[in-house]
Amino acid sequence: MKTIKILLLTFIMFQSAANFADVGEVYQWKAFPGKTQQMLENMQEAAKIHEAEGAVVAIDLLNIGSEPLVNYVLRWDNSKDYAAFKDQANQSEEWLEYWARVNQDPSGEMVASFAANNLDQTKKASDFKGSYVYSVTTWKVDPGKDLELIERFMESKSILESTGARVEIYAGNWGAPNEYHYLLMYDSWADLEKSFSELTTPGGEWMSMMQRRANDEQIAEQLGFFTGTTFN
């Protein structure tokens, strides 16, 4: 009975987030040698098309902790806007013409793609306009441990926000099953450094929490930890 209850709560939570919170798709690209600038210019052109059709677009340069990759990120306010955009994209003459043209002289290759849903139902795609420095930790949750992991995320969230971080938590969808993306956003590298320095203060809230959690059951595997910056 307990297992059924947890699964039901998880399903309701995910469905609610998917219907009302911002939805994102991430396309990860690697530039061919000598063609990084061309790829970025192509992405900026693509962003204008996608934004005219209703998406909010961010071009993110991955930094420490990752290969030199670029994430092309599209966001929508909710799942209905997302579905409408996907249907429209299949009929967009401007997009089809653009794609045919850039494919004549490819500047890079897509190495991964996935969709994700923000667990905060108050967030909209427009909340992500602007330039940021960010840190991302990705996790693969053990079966049946979603709610426990989210509880730990939420405890960490309040501490991180007290150091100046903006915290966004995403549940992986297509292309990222059973994954969570824990995103910290800052206005500058100086703000990121200040935040992380405060977290490692001996006797502080973060270090006390980590000591308390030292013997907790492992409920997820950390897949990655990297930084990046918004390009556009």
Phi, psi and omega in degrees: 000317180299318180297317179297318180298315180297316180297321180294315179297320179297316180298314180298316181298315181293319180296320179295315179296319182295326184281326191241335183270169181295141180249138181231148168238137180240126175244117185261126186239148174237124183287146171289154181310128177078005185239021180299312182297320178297319180296319180294321177295320177298320180294321179297322177293317179297322181299321179298320178294311183295321180292324177295336181264005171113359180264156168259127188243135172234137174249112188247128177268116179287145189234232184300133179098359181218165169293164177289080182247166177233128176263124174259110190247126175247139179228151176225157183294329184197176185292330179293316177297322179298313181295319180297320178296316182297320178294319181293323183299326180292345182243005184282110179295322180298317180292317180296321177293318178300312184296321178296322182289313183290335178289344177288336177220075185300140180249353181188180179230142176280129183252345178195158174204148178198163175245156180207156181239132176290133180281348178270109186290348181276348186275139177239164181302323182295341178291350184251009176289142181120180182251136183221157163256138184217161174234136181231132171243129179251140184228145171249115187279146175289150181306131177080004185251014184302310184295323178295319179295318180296323176299318178293320177302316184291325176295318179293326185303313183296324179290316180297320180294330179291342178263003176106001180280147166260125188250128176232134182241124182243139172264127180295144180241230179302134178086349180216057183296139177063021179252150173233142180242115184259106190254127174248128184241140180222159178281339183203166175295326178298320179293321178297314182297318180298316180299310182294327177296318179295326182295329184267010178293123180303133180083357179285173183300318184295312181294323178296319179295317181296321177295319180295326182274356188306324183255012178292157176298137175283122184240359179203154177254130177283122182265332183193161178205109185212168177243168179194175177220150176282132183268320184265000000 
